[in-house]
PDB file of C-alpha atoms in Angstrom:
ATOM      1  CA  MET A   1      -5.964-168.625-177.249  1.00 48.00           C
ATOM      2  CA  LYS A   2      -5.183-172.173-178.451  1.00 51.00           C
ATOM      3  CA  GLU A   3      -3.299-173.022-175.227  1.00 54.00           C
ATOM      4  CA  SER A   4      -6.182-171.746-173.131  1.00 54.00           C
ATOM      5  CA  LEU A   5      -8.673-173.849-175.113  1.00 55.00           C
ATOM      6  CA  ILE A   6      -6.547-176.981-174.672  1.00 60.00           C
ATOM      7  CA  GLY A   7      -6.345-176.309-170.943  1.00 60.00           C
ATOM      8  CA  TRP A   8     -10.106-176.031-170.634  1.00 63.00           C
ATOM      9  CA  VAL A   9     -10.593-179.240-172.657  1.00 70.00           C
ATOM     10  CA  TYR A  10      -8.416-181.167-170.185  1.00 70.00           C
ATOM     11  CA  ILE A  11     -10.143-179.668-167.162  1.00 70.00           C
ATOM     12  CA  PHE A  12     -13.572-180.375-168.689  1.00 73.00           C
ATOM     13  CA  ALA A  13     -12.537-183.992-169.404  1.00 72.00           C
ATOM     14  CA  TRP A  14     -11.416-184.504-165.783  1.00 71.00           C
ATOM     15  CA  LYS A  15     -14.889-183.554-164.611  1.00 75.00           C
ATOM     16  CA  ILE A  16     -17.183-185.020-167.283  1.00 82.00           C
ATOM     17  CA  LEU A  17     -15.487-188.343-168.072  1.00 83.00           C
ATOM     18  CA  ARG A  18     -15.627-189.373-164.410  1.00 86.00           C
ATOM     19  CA  ALA A  19     -19.418-189.248-164.618  1.00 87.00           C
ATOM     20  CA  LEU A  20     -19.726-191.595-167.607  1.00 91.00           C
ATOM     21  CA  PRO A  21     -20.134-195.367-167.226  1.00 93.00           C
ATOM     22  CA  GLU A  22     -16.666-196.913-167.352  1.00 94.00           C
ATOM     23  CA  SER A  23     -17.306-199.044-170.449  1.00 95.00           C
ATOM     24  CA  THR A  24     -18.653-196.004-172.286  1.00 94.00           C
ATOM     25  CA  ALA A  25     -15.661-193.826-171.423  1.00 93.00           C
ATOM     26  CA  TYR A  26     -13.064-196.380-172.504  1.00 96.00           C
ATOM     27  CA  SER A  27     -15.019-197.192-175.668  1.00 96.00           C
ATOM     28  CA  LEU A  28     -15.065-193.509-176.605  1.00 94.00           C
ATOM     29  CA  PHE A  29     -11.305-193.232-176.115  1.00 95.00           C
ATOM     30  CA  ASP A  30     -10.671-196.358-178.175  1.00 97.00           C
ATOM     31  CA  GLN A  31     -12.793-194.893-180.957  1.00 97.00           C
ATOM     32  CA  GLY A  32     -10.743-191.736-180.624  1.00 96.00           C
ATOM     33  CA  ALA A  33      -7.572-193.775-181.134  1.00 97.00           C
ATOM     34  CA  ARG A  34      -8.964-195.236-184.348  1.00 97.00           C
ATOM     35  CA  PHE A  35      -9.972-191.796-185.568  1.00 97.00           C
ATOM     36  CA  LEU A  36      -6.487-190.399-184.902  1.00 97.00           C
ATOM     37  CA  VAL A  37      -4.773-193.267-186.705  1.00 97.00           C
ATOM     38  CA  LYS A  38      -7.022-192.673-189.695  1.00 97.00           C
ATOM     39  CA  ARG A  39      -6.360-188.918-189.665  1.00 96.00           C
ATOM     40  CA  ASN A  40      -2.612-189.455-189.128  1.00 96.00           C
ATOM     41  CA  PRO A  41      -1.713-186.051-187.613  1.00 96.00           C
ATOM     42  CA  LYS A  42       1.931-185.160-186.987  1.00 96.00           C
ATOM     43  CA  SER A  43       2.039-186.768-183.529  1.00 95.00           C
ATOM     44  CA  VAL A  44       0.679-190.071-184.842  1.00 97.00           C
ATOM     45  CA  ALA A  45       3.108-190.024-187.771  1.00 97.00           C
ATOM     46  CA  ARG A  46       5.921-189.490-185.264  1.00 96.00           C
ATOM     47  CA  LEU A  47       4.739-192.430-183.170  1.00 97.00           C
ATOM     48  CA  ARG A  48       4.718-194.584-186.293  1.00 97.00           C
ATOM     49  CA  SER A  49       8.276-193.556-187.171  1.00 96.00           C
ATOM     50  CA  ASN A  50       9.431-194.271-183.613  1.00 97.00           C
ATOM     51  CA  LEU A  51       7.818-197.707-183.674  1.00 98.00           C
ATOM     52  CA  ALA A  52       9.420-198.382-187.050  1.00 97.00           C
ATOM     53  CA  ARG A  53      12.803-198.148-185.361  1.00 97.00           C
ATOM     54  CA  VAL A  54      11.693-200.484-182.606  1.00 98.00           C
ATOM     55  CA  LYS A  55      10.316-203.015-185.102  1.00 98.00           C
ATOM     56  CA  PRO A  56      12.226-202.426-188.374  1.00 97.00           C
ATOM     57  CA  GLU A  57      11.305-205.917-189.584  1.00 97.00           C
ATOM     58  CA  ALA A  58       7.557-205.216-189.431  1.00 97.00           C
ATOM     59  CA  THR A  59       5.597-205.276-192.662  1.00 97.00           C
ATOM     60  CA  GLU A  60       3.337-202.366-193.544  1.00 97.00           C
ATOM     61  CA  SER A  61       0.254-204.219-192.308  1.00 97.00           C
ATOM     62  CA  GLU A  62       2.028-205.286-189.101  1.00 98.00           C
ATOM     63  CA  MET A  63       3.137-201.701-188.484  1.00 98.00           C
ATOM     64  CA  GLN A  64      -0.379-200.414-189.041  1.00 97.00           C
ATOM     65  CA  ALA A  65      -1.740-202.926-186.508  1.00 98.00           C
ATOM     66  CA  LEU A  66       0.992-201.999-184.012  1.00 98.00           C
ATOM     67  CA  LEU A  67       0.279-198.302-184.470  1.00 98.00           C
ATOM     68  CA  GLN A  68      -3.407-198.916-183.762  1.00 98.00           C
ATOM     69  CA  ASP A  69      -2.569-200.882-180.603  1.00 98.00           C
ATOM     70  CA  ALA A  70      -0.145-198.158-179.517  1.00 98.00           C
ATOM     71  CA  MET A  71      -2.686-195.378-179.967  1.00 98.00           C
ATOM     72  CA  SER A  72      -5.292-197.437-178.104  1.00 98.00           C
ATOM     73  CA  SER A  73      -2.792-197.851-175.242  1.00 98.00           C
ATOM     74  CA  TYR A  74      -2.029-194.126-175.293  1.00 97.00           C
ATOM     75  CA  MET A  75      -5.710-193.225-175.170  1.00 96.00           C
ATOM     76  CA  ARG A  76      -6.221-195.781-172.395  1.00 97.00           C
ATOM     77  CA  TYR A  77      -3.613-193.867-170.395  1.00 96.00           C
ATOM     78  CA  TRP A  78      -5.559-190.636-170.829  1.00 93.00           C
ATOM     79  CA  CYS A  79      -8.882-192.244-169.950  1.00 94.00           C
ATOM     80  CA  ASP A  80      -7.204-193.692-166.849  1.00 95.00           C
ATOM     81  CA  THR A  81      -5.893-190.230-166.015  1.00 90.00           C
ATOM     82  CA  PHE A  82      -9.277-188.553-166.254  1.00 90.00           C
ATOM     83  CA  ARG A  83     -11.043-191.290-164.261  1.00 92.00           C
ATOM     84  CA  PHE A  84      -8.305-192.064-161.722  1.00 92.00           C
ATOM     85  CA  PRO A  85      -9.729-189.796-158.978  1.00 88.00           C
ATOM     86  CA  ASN A  86     -12.692-192.219-158.827  1.00 90.00           C
ATOM     87  CA  TRP A  87     -10.521-195.284-158.218  1.00 95.00           C
ATOM     88  CA  SER A  88     -10.545-196.839-154.769  1.00 96.00           C
ATOM     89  CA  LYS A  89      -7.394-197.818-152.896  1.00 96.00           C
ATOM     90  CA  GLU A  90      -8.431-201.445-153.327  1.00 97.00           C
ATOM     91  CA  ARG A  91      -8.648-201.061-157.089  1.00 97.00           C
ATOM     92  CA  ILE A  92      -5.265-199.355-157.329  1.00 97.00           C
ATOM     93  CA  ASN A  93      -3.580-202.098-155.279  1.00 97.00           C
ATOM     94  CA  SER A  94      -5.361-205.070-156.835  1.00 97.00           C
ATOM     95  CA  THR A  95      -4.555-204.075-160.409  1.00 98.00           C
ATOM     96  CA  VAL A  96      -0.745-203.888-159.990  1.00 98.00           C
ATOM     97  CA  THR A  97       1.748-206.740-160.292  1.00 98.00           C
ATOM     98  CA  VAL A  98       5.493-206.263-159.845  1.00 98.00           C
ATOM     99  CA  THR A  99       8.689-208.090-160.775  1.00 98.00           C
ATOM    100  CA  ARG A 100      11.621-207.593-158.346  1.00 98.00           C
ATOM    101  CA  GLU A 101       9.675-205.230-156.106  1.00 97.00           C
ATOM    102  CA  ASN A 102      12.246-205.970-153.390  1.00 96.00           C
ATOM    103  CA  LEU A 103      14.793-203.789-155.197  1.00 96.00           C
ATOM    104  CA  LEU A 104      12.735-200.763-154.205  1.00 95.00           C
ATOM    105  CA  LEU A 105      11.157-201.830-150.939  1.00 96.00           C
ATOM    106  CA  ASP A 106      14.351-203.196-149.349  1.00 94.00           C
ATOM    107  CA  ALA A 107      16.232-199.994-150.105  1.00 91.00           C
ATOM    108  CA  ILE A 108      13.469-197.818-148.679  1.00 93.00           C
ATOM    109  CA  THR A 109      13.307-199.981-145.552  1.00 93.00           C
ATOM    110  CA  SER A 110      17.051-199.619-145.065  1.00 91.00           C
ATOM    111  CA  GLY A 111      16.767-195.828-145.164  1.00 91.00           C
ATOM    112  CA  ARG A 112      18.623-195.387-148.445  1.00 90.00           C
ATOM    113  CA  GLY A 113      17.171-193.153-151.080  1.00 95.00           C
ATOM    114  CA  VAL A 114      16.004-194.776-154.304  1.00 97.00           C
ATOM    115  CA  ILE A 115      15.883-193.347-157.812  1.00 98.00           C
ATOM    116  CA  VAL A 116      13.486-194.947-160.287  1.00 98.00           C
ATOM    117  CA  SER A 117      14.213-194.062-163.902  1.00 98.00           C
ATOM    118  CA  LEU A 118      11.528-195.047-166.390  1.00 98.00           C
ATOM    119  CA  PRO A 119      10.302-194.383-169.922  1.00 98.00           C
ATOM    120  CA  HIS A 120       6.918-193.052-171.071  1.00 97.00           C
ATOM    121  CA  ALA A 121       5.264-196.474-170.992  1.00 98.00           C
ATOM    122  CA  GLY A 122       2.026-197.862-169.585  1.00 98.00           C
ATOM    123  CA  ASN A 123       0.546-195.817-166.751  1.00 97.00           C
ATOM    124  CA  TRP A 124       3.366-194.522-164.553  1.00 95.00           C
ATOM    125  CA  ASP A 125       0.936-192.505-162.430  1.00 94.00           C
ATOM    126  CA  HIS A 126      -0.849-195.739-161.482  1.00 97.00           C
ATOM    127  CA  ALA A 127       2.527-197.178-160.487  1.00 97.00           C
ATOM    128  CA  GLY A 128       3.327-194.096-158.403  1.00 96.00           C
ATOM    129  CA  ALA A 129      -0.026-194.182-156.641  1.00 96.00           C
ATOM    130  CA  TYR A 130       0.527-197.861-155.795  1.00 97.00           C
ATOM    131  CA  PHE A 131       3.778-197.103-153.961  1.00 97.00           C
ATOM    132  CA  CYS A 132       2.372-193.998-152.276  1.00 97.00           C
ATOM    133  CA  LEU A 133      -0.329-196.220-150.775  1.00 96.00           C
ATOM    134  CA  LYS A 134       2.462-198.250-149.153  1.00 96.00           C
ATOM    135  CA  GLY A 135       3.436-195.141-147.214  1.00 96.00           C
ATOM    136  CA  ILE A 136       6.443-194.339-149.378  1.00 96.00           C
ATOM    137  CA  HIS A 137       7.293-190.655-149.854  1.00 96.00           C
ATOM    138  CA  LEU A 138       7.515-190.335-153.650  1.00 97.00           C
ATOM    139  CA  VAL A 139       9.006-187.247-155.260  1.00 97.00           C
ATOM    140  CA  THR A 140       8.859-186.452-158.958  1.00 95.00           C
ATOM    141  CA  VAL A 141       9.117-183.515-161.324  1.00 92.00           C
ATOM    142  CA  ALA A 142       6.645-182.154-163.837  1.00 84.00           C
ATOM    143  CA  GLU A 143       7.318-180.206-167.002  1.00 78.00           C
ATOM    144  CA  ARG A 144       5.765-176.763-166.730  1.00 72.00           C
ATOM    145  CA  LEU A 145       2.805-176.854-169.103  1.00 64.00           C
ATOM    146  CA  LYS A 146       0.917-174.014-170.713  1.00 67.00           C
ATOM    147  CA  PRO A 147      -1.522-172.627-169.792  1.00 69.00           C
ATOM    148  CA  GLU A 148      -0.544-172.336-166.135  1.00 71.00           C
ATOM    149  CA  ARG A 149      -3.952-173.594-165.032  1.00 72.00           C
ATOM    150  CA  LEU A 150      -3.354-176.923-166.809  1.00 72.00           C
ATOM    151  CA  PHE A 151       0.026-177.280-165.080  1.00 76.00           C
ATOM    152  CA  LEU A 152      -1.638-176.635-161.723  1.00 79.00           C
ATOM    153  CA  GLU A 153      -4.324-179.233-162.477  1.00 78.00           C
ATOM    154  CA  PHE A 154      -1.641-181.860-163.108  1.00 78.00           C
ATOM    155  CA  LEU A 155       0.084-180.833-159.882  1.00 82.00           C
ATOM    156  CA  ARG A 156      -3.144-181.299-157.940  1.00 86.00           C
ATOM    157  CA  TYR A 157      -3.830-184.589-159.699  1.00 86.00           C
ATOM    158  CA  ARG A 158      -0.501-186.119-158.659  1.00 90.00           C
ATOM    159  CA  GLN A 159      -0.457-184.520-155.229  1.00 91.00           C
ATOM    160  CA  ALA A 160      -3.848-186.116-154.557  1.00 91.00           C
ATOM    161  CA  MET A 161      -2.158-189.507-155.075  1.00 93.00           C
ATOM    162  CA  GLY A 162       0.338-188.619-152.345  1.00 93.00           C
ATOM    163  CA  MET A 163       3.233-187.509-154.553  1.00 95.00           C
ATOM    164  CA  GLU A 164       5.462-184.514-153.932  1.00 95.00           C
ATOM    165  CA  VAL A 165       5.707-182.810-157.324  1.00 93.00           C
ATOM    166  CA  LEU A 166       8.425-180.307-158.210  1.00 92.00           C
ATOM    167  CA  ALA A 167       8.391-178.015-161.218  1.00 84.00           C
ATOM    168  CA  LEU A 168      11.125-178.970-163.685  1.00 81.00           C
ATOM    169  CA  ASP A 169      13.683-176.169-163.410  1.00 79.00           C
ATOM    170  CA  SER A 170      17.285-175.554-162.377  1.00 72.00           C
ATOM    171  CA  ARG A 171      16.420-175.740-158.662  1.00 85.00           C
ATOM    172  CA  SER A 172      14.657-179.103-158.721  1.00 90.00           C
ATOM    173  CA  ILE A 173      17.897-181.151-158.815  1.00 92.00           C
ATOM    174  CA  VAL A 174      18.959-179.705-155.436  1.00 94.00           C
ATOM    175  CA  THR A 175      15.646-180.632-153.812  1.00 96.00           C
ATOM    176  CA  LEU A 176      15.730-184.110-155.349  1.00 97.00           C
ATOM    177  CA  ALA A 177      19.213-184.704-153.920  1.00 97.00           C
ATOM    178  CA  GLN A 178      17.988-183.578-150.495  1.00 97.00           C
ATOM    179  CA  ARG A 179      14.996-185.943-150.631  1.00 97.00           C
ATOM    180  CA  LEU A 180      17.249-188.857-151.562  1.00 97.00           C
ATOM    181  CA  ARG A 181      19.567-188.147-148.626  1.00 96.00           C
ATOM    182  CA  GLU A 182      16.463-188.235-146.435  1.00 96.00           C
ATOM    183  CA  GLY A 183      15.780-191.771-147.694  1.00 96.00           C
ATOM    184  CA  HIS A 184      12.855-191.048-150.009  1.00 97.00           C
ATOM    185  CA  LEU A 185      11.898-192.328-153.469  1.00 98.00           C
ATOM    186  CA  VAL A 186      12.519-190.160-156.533  1.00 98.00           C
ATOM    187  CA  ALA A 187      10.820-191.207-159.775  1.00 97.00           C
ATOM    188  CA  LEU A 188      11.930-189.622-163.057  1.00 96.00           C
ATOM    189  CA  VAL A 189      10.642-190.255-166.575  1.00 95.00           C
ATOM    190  CA  SER A 190      13.928-190.361-168.471  1.00 95.00           C
ATOM    191  CA  ASP A 191      13.623-191.536-172.066  1.00 96.00           C
ATOM    192  CA  ARG A 192      13.538-188.067-173.648  1.00 91.00           C
ATOM    193  CA  ASP A 193      15.932-185.199-173.011  1.00 89.00           C
ATOM    194  CA  LEU A 194      14.156-181.896-172.372  1.00 74.00           C
ATOM    195  CA  SER A 195      17.262-179.918-171.447  1.00 75.00           C
ATOM    196  CA  LYS A 196      19.067-180.206-174.798  1.00 74.00           C
ATOM    197  CA  SER A 197      22.166-181.178-172.820  1.00 78.00           C
ATOM    198  CA  GLY A 198      21.570-184.884-172.308  1.00 91.00           C
ATOM    199  CA  VAL A 199      23.841-187.870-172.752  1.00 96.00           C
ATOM    200  CA  ASP A 200      24.310-189.531-176.132  1.00 96.00           C
ATOM    201  CA  VAL A 201      23.172-193.166-176.170  1.00 97.00           C
ATOM    202  CA  ASN A 202      22.743-195.969-178.649  1.00 97.00           C
ATOM    203  CA  PHE A 203      19.021-196.703-178.686  1.00 98.00           C
ATOM    204  CA  PHE A 204      17.781-199.477-180.958  1.00 97.00           C
ATOM    205  CA  GLY A 205      20.950-199.067-183.020  1.00 96.00           C
ATOM    206  CA  HIS A 206      20.586-195.321-183.570  1.00 96.00           C
ATOM    207  CA  PRO A 207      21.820-192.212-181.718  1.00 96.00           C
ATOM    208  CA  ALA A 208      19.489-190.669-179.161  1.00 96.00           C
ATOM    209  CA  ARG A 209      19.965-188.385-176.180  1.00 95.00           C
ATOM    210  CA  MET A 210      18.641-189.040-172.684  1.00 97.00           C
ATOM    211  CA  PRO A 211      18.815-186.994-169.473  1.00 95.00           C
ATOM    212  CA  ALA A 212      21.758-187.333-167.105  1.00 95.00           C
ATOM    213  CA  GLY A 213      19.746-186.437-163.985  1.00 94.00           C
ATOM    214  CA  PRO A 214      19.118-189.931-162.534  1.00 97.00           C
ATOM    215  CA  ALA A 215      22.772-190.931-163.031  1.00 97.00           C
ATOM    216  CA  VAL A 216      24.143-187.719-161.525  1.00 96.00           C
ATOM    217  CA  LEU A 217      21.824-188.026-158.518  1.00 97.00           C
ATOM    218  CA  ALA A 218      22.885-191.636-157.935  1.00 97.00           C
ATOM    219  CA  ILE A 219      26.580-190.703-158.057  1.00 97.00           C
ATOM    220  CA  LYS A 220      26.222-187.601-155.865  1.00 96.00           C
ATOM    221  CA  THR A 221      23.935-189.055-153.181  1.00 96.00           C
ATOM    222  CA  GLY A 222      24.805-192.765-153.100  1.00 95.00           C
ATOM    223  CA  ALA A 223      21.146-193.606-153.670  1.00 96.00           C
ATOM    224  CA  ILE A 224      20.180-196.891-155.290  1.00 97.00           C
ATOM    225  CA  LEU A 225      19.239-196.536-158.952  1.00 98.00           C
ATOM    226  CA  VAL A 226      16.709-198.825-160.601  1.00 98.00           C
ATOM    227  CA  THR A 227      14.928-198.694-163.921  1.00 98.00           C
ATOM    228  CA  ALA A 228      11.252-199.517-164.167  1.00 98.00           C
ATOM    229  CA  PHE A 229       9.183-200.526-167.149  1.00 98.00           C
ATOM    230  CA  VAL A 230       5.410-200.245-166.843  1.00 98.00           C
ATOM    231  CA  ASN A 231       3.236-202.164-169.289  1.00 98.00           C
ATOM    232  CA  TYR A 232      -0.495-202.579-169.417  1.00 98.00           C
ATOM    233  CA  THR A 233      -2.213-205.832-168.500  1.00 98.00           C
ATOM    234  CA  GLU A 234      -5.846-206.739-169.027  1.00 95.00           C
ATOM    235  CA  ARG A 235      -6.758-205.637-165.493  1.00 94.00           C
ATOM    236  CA  GLY A 236      -4.163-202.951-164.830  1.00 97.00           C
ATOM    237  CA  ILE A 237      -0.383-202.631-165.026  1.00 98.00           C
ATOM    238  CA  HIS A 238       2.779-204.662-164.476  1.00 98.00           C
ATOM    239  CA  ILE A 239       6.022-203.064-163.261  1.00 98.00           C
ATOM    240  CA  THR A 240       9.453-204.598-163.892  1.00 98.00           C
ATOM    241  CA  PHE A 241      12.408-203.298-161.851  1.00 98.00           C
ATOM    242  CA  ASP A 242      16.112-203.728-162.668  1.00 98.00           C
ATOM    243  CA  GLU A 243      18.973-202.343-160.593  1.00 96.00           C
ATOM    244  CA  ILE A 244      21.798-200.378-162.198  1.00 97.00           C
ATOM    245  CA  LYS A 245      25.126-200.422-160.390  1.00 95.00           C
ATOM    246  CA  VAL A 246      27.142-197.205-160.261  1.00 96.00           C
ATOM    247  CA  PRO A 247      30.639-197.907-161.689  1.00 96.00           C
ATOM    248  CA  SER A 248      33.377-197.819-159.095  1.00 93.00           C
ATOM    249  CA  GLU A 249      36.015-196.383-161.424  1.00 95.00           C
ATOM    250  CA  GLY A 250      36.225-193.576-163.939  1.00 96.00           C
ATOM    251  CA  THR A 251      35.443-189.890-164.019  1.00 96.00           C
ATOM    252  CA  GLN A 252      31.950-188.658-163.244  1.00 95.00           C
ATOM    253  CA  GLU A 253      31.359-188.065-166.961  1.00 96.00           C
ATOM    254  CA  GLU A 254      32.392-191.638-167.771  1.00 97.00           C
ATOM    255  CA  LYS A 255      30.209-193.046-165.004  1.00 98.00           C
ATOM    256  CA  VAL A 256      27.209-191.009-166.137  1.00 97.00           C
ATOM    257  CA  SER A 257      27.656-192.189-169.726  1.00 98.00           C
ATOM    258  CA  ILE A 258      27.744-195.850-168.655  1.00 98.00           C
ATOM    259  CA  ILE A 259      24.708-195.508-166.390  1.00 98.00           C
ATOM    260  CA  VAL A 260      22.570-193.678-168.955  1.00 98.00           C
ATOM    261  CA  GLN A 261      23.446-196.205-171.652  1.00 98.00           C
ATOM    262  CA  LYS A 262      22.506-199.074-169.349  1.00 98.00           C
ATOM    263  CA  SER A 263      19.220-197.331-168.579  1.00 98.00           C
ATOM    264  CA  ALA A 264      18.581-196.946-172.312  1.00 98.00           C
ATOM    265  CA  ASP A 265      19.307-200.662-172.785  1.00 98.00           C
ATOM    266  CA  ASN A 266      16.797-201.556-170.058  1.00 98.00           C
ATOM    267  CA  PHE A 267      14.198-199.260-171.617  1.00 98.00           C
ATOM    268  CA  ALA A 268      14.805-200.856-175.005  1.00 98.00           C
ATOM    269  CA  HIS A 269      14.332-204.333-173.538  1.00 98.00           C
ATOM    270  CA  GLY A 270      10.920-203.403-172.143  1.00 98.00           C
ATOM    271  CA  ILE A 271       9.872-201.518-175.270  1.00 98.00           C
ATOM    272  CA  SER A 272      10.853-204.472-177.463  1.00 98.00           C
ATOM    273  CA  LYS A 273       8.527-206.723-175.445  1.00 98.00           C
ATOM    274  CA  TYR A 274       5.658-204.230-175.197  1.00 98.00           C
ATOM    275  CA  PRO A 275       6.095-201.703-178.028  1.00 98.00           C
ATOM    276  CA  GLN A 276       2.381-200.872-178.013  1.00 98.00           C
ATOM    277  CA  ASP A 277       2.709-199.417-174.502  1.00 98.00           C
ATOM    278  CA  TRP A 278       5.536-196.987-175.302  1.00 98.00           C
ATOM    279  CA  HIS A 279       3.802-193.614-175.528  1.00 97.00           C
ATOM    280  CA  MET A 280       6.446-191.639-177.387  1.00 97.00           C
ATOM    281  CA  LEU A 281       4.770-189.202-179.765  1.00 96.00           C
ATOM    282  CA  GLN A 282       7.773-186.864-179.906  1.00 94.00           C
ATOM    283  CA  ARG A 283      11.140-187.042-181.593  1.00 93.00           C
ATOM    284  CA  ILE A 284      13.552-189.311-179.732  1.00 93.00           C
ATOM    285  CA  TRP A 285      16.420-189.945-182.179  1.00 95.00           C
ATOM    286  CA  ILE A 286      18.800-187.155-183.117  1.00 91.00           C
ATOM    287  CA  ASP A 287      20.076-188.277-186.515  1.00 88.00           C
ATOM    288  CA  GLU A 288      18.651-186.201-189.335  1.00 52.00           C
ATOM    289  CA  ASP A 289      18.546-188.676-192.198  1.00 53.00           C
ATOM    290  CA  PHE A 290      15.728-190.865-190.882  1.00 45.00           C
ATOM    291  CA  LYS A 291      12.632-190.675-193.078  1.00 47.00           C
ATOM    292  CA  GLU A 292       9.315-191.161-191.369  1.00 43.00           C
ATOM    293  CA  ARG A 293       7.308-194.070-192.701  1.00 41.00           C
ATOM    294  CA  MET A 294       3.928-192.726-193.724  1.00 39.00           C
TER     295      MET A 294
END
């Protein structure tokens, strides 16, 4: 019953929020962020504890201000999501700036597949839509949500941007490898392990676990691997790309470990600069002795 209600709330929001004046919609979501920070539900408390590891030197007042900015950024993402079907191609293109865009475009032009590994930061759907508008075939995966109708709505939402979306299951890795060999772009959000069999990394000085998928695909297919960090700007988003070289020596396990750690380091660099845009409201670190700051 609860899952069904949540699904209907999302579907209702996709329809109703598109009809509101833009300033009204974003103001409502910003007010919602303030309300959530005040209420401090479990997800907000988790975000606070995650940010405390990113900024351990922050005072209580500084952490409270950062938490408010982070929730405002998170709610901005959702308002973007609900209103995105109204955005014109001109708006999508004109509100994106990119650092080292050539890392992706040159590889695509050459016919090599490209893997983009990125964290839950900024608006990654906006970034994906921007590259789809360039005629790039972008493939990604989506966690299967409940209820099924909500999952299908997210599929339609991303497919409408031009993305090929695969359900996250044991078969998706085979299709992703095939798409890379065909010279396409595969984008994977990779800062949280959903399989429970990820790779151990040092993340902000503490143990975390991140998925091996992007590294394994790069090794198996010879595709170029880049990390991307997406942060919000006043008008839209900025994307920063960094290439990760596949080690030439070592076992596959050793290579994967090196690649995933380097990806984690790149994520950490972006998060350190723009912690308010890291939308991680779930557990990320695996050590048990960390006490959440309330």
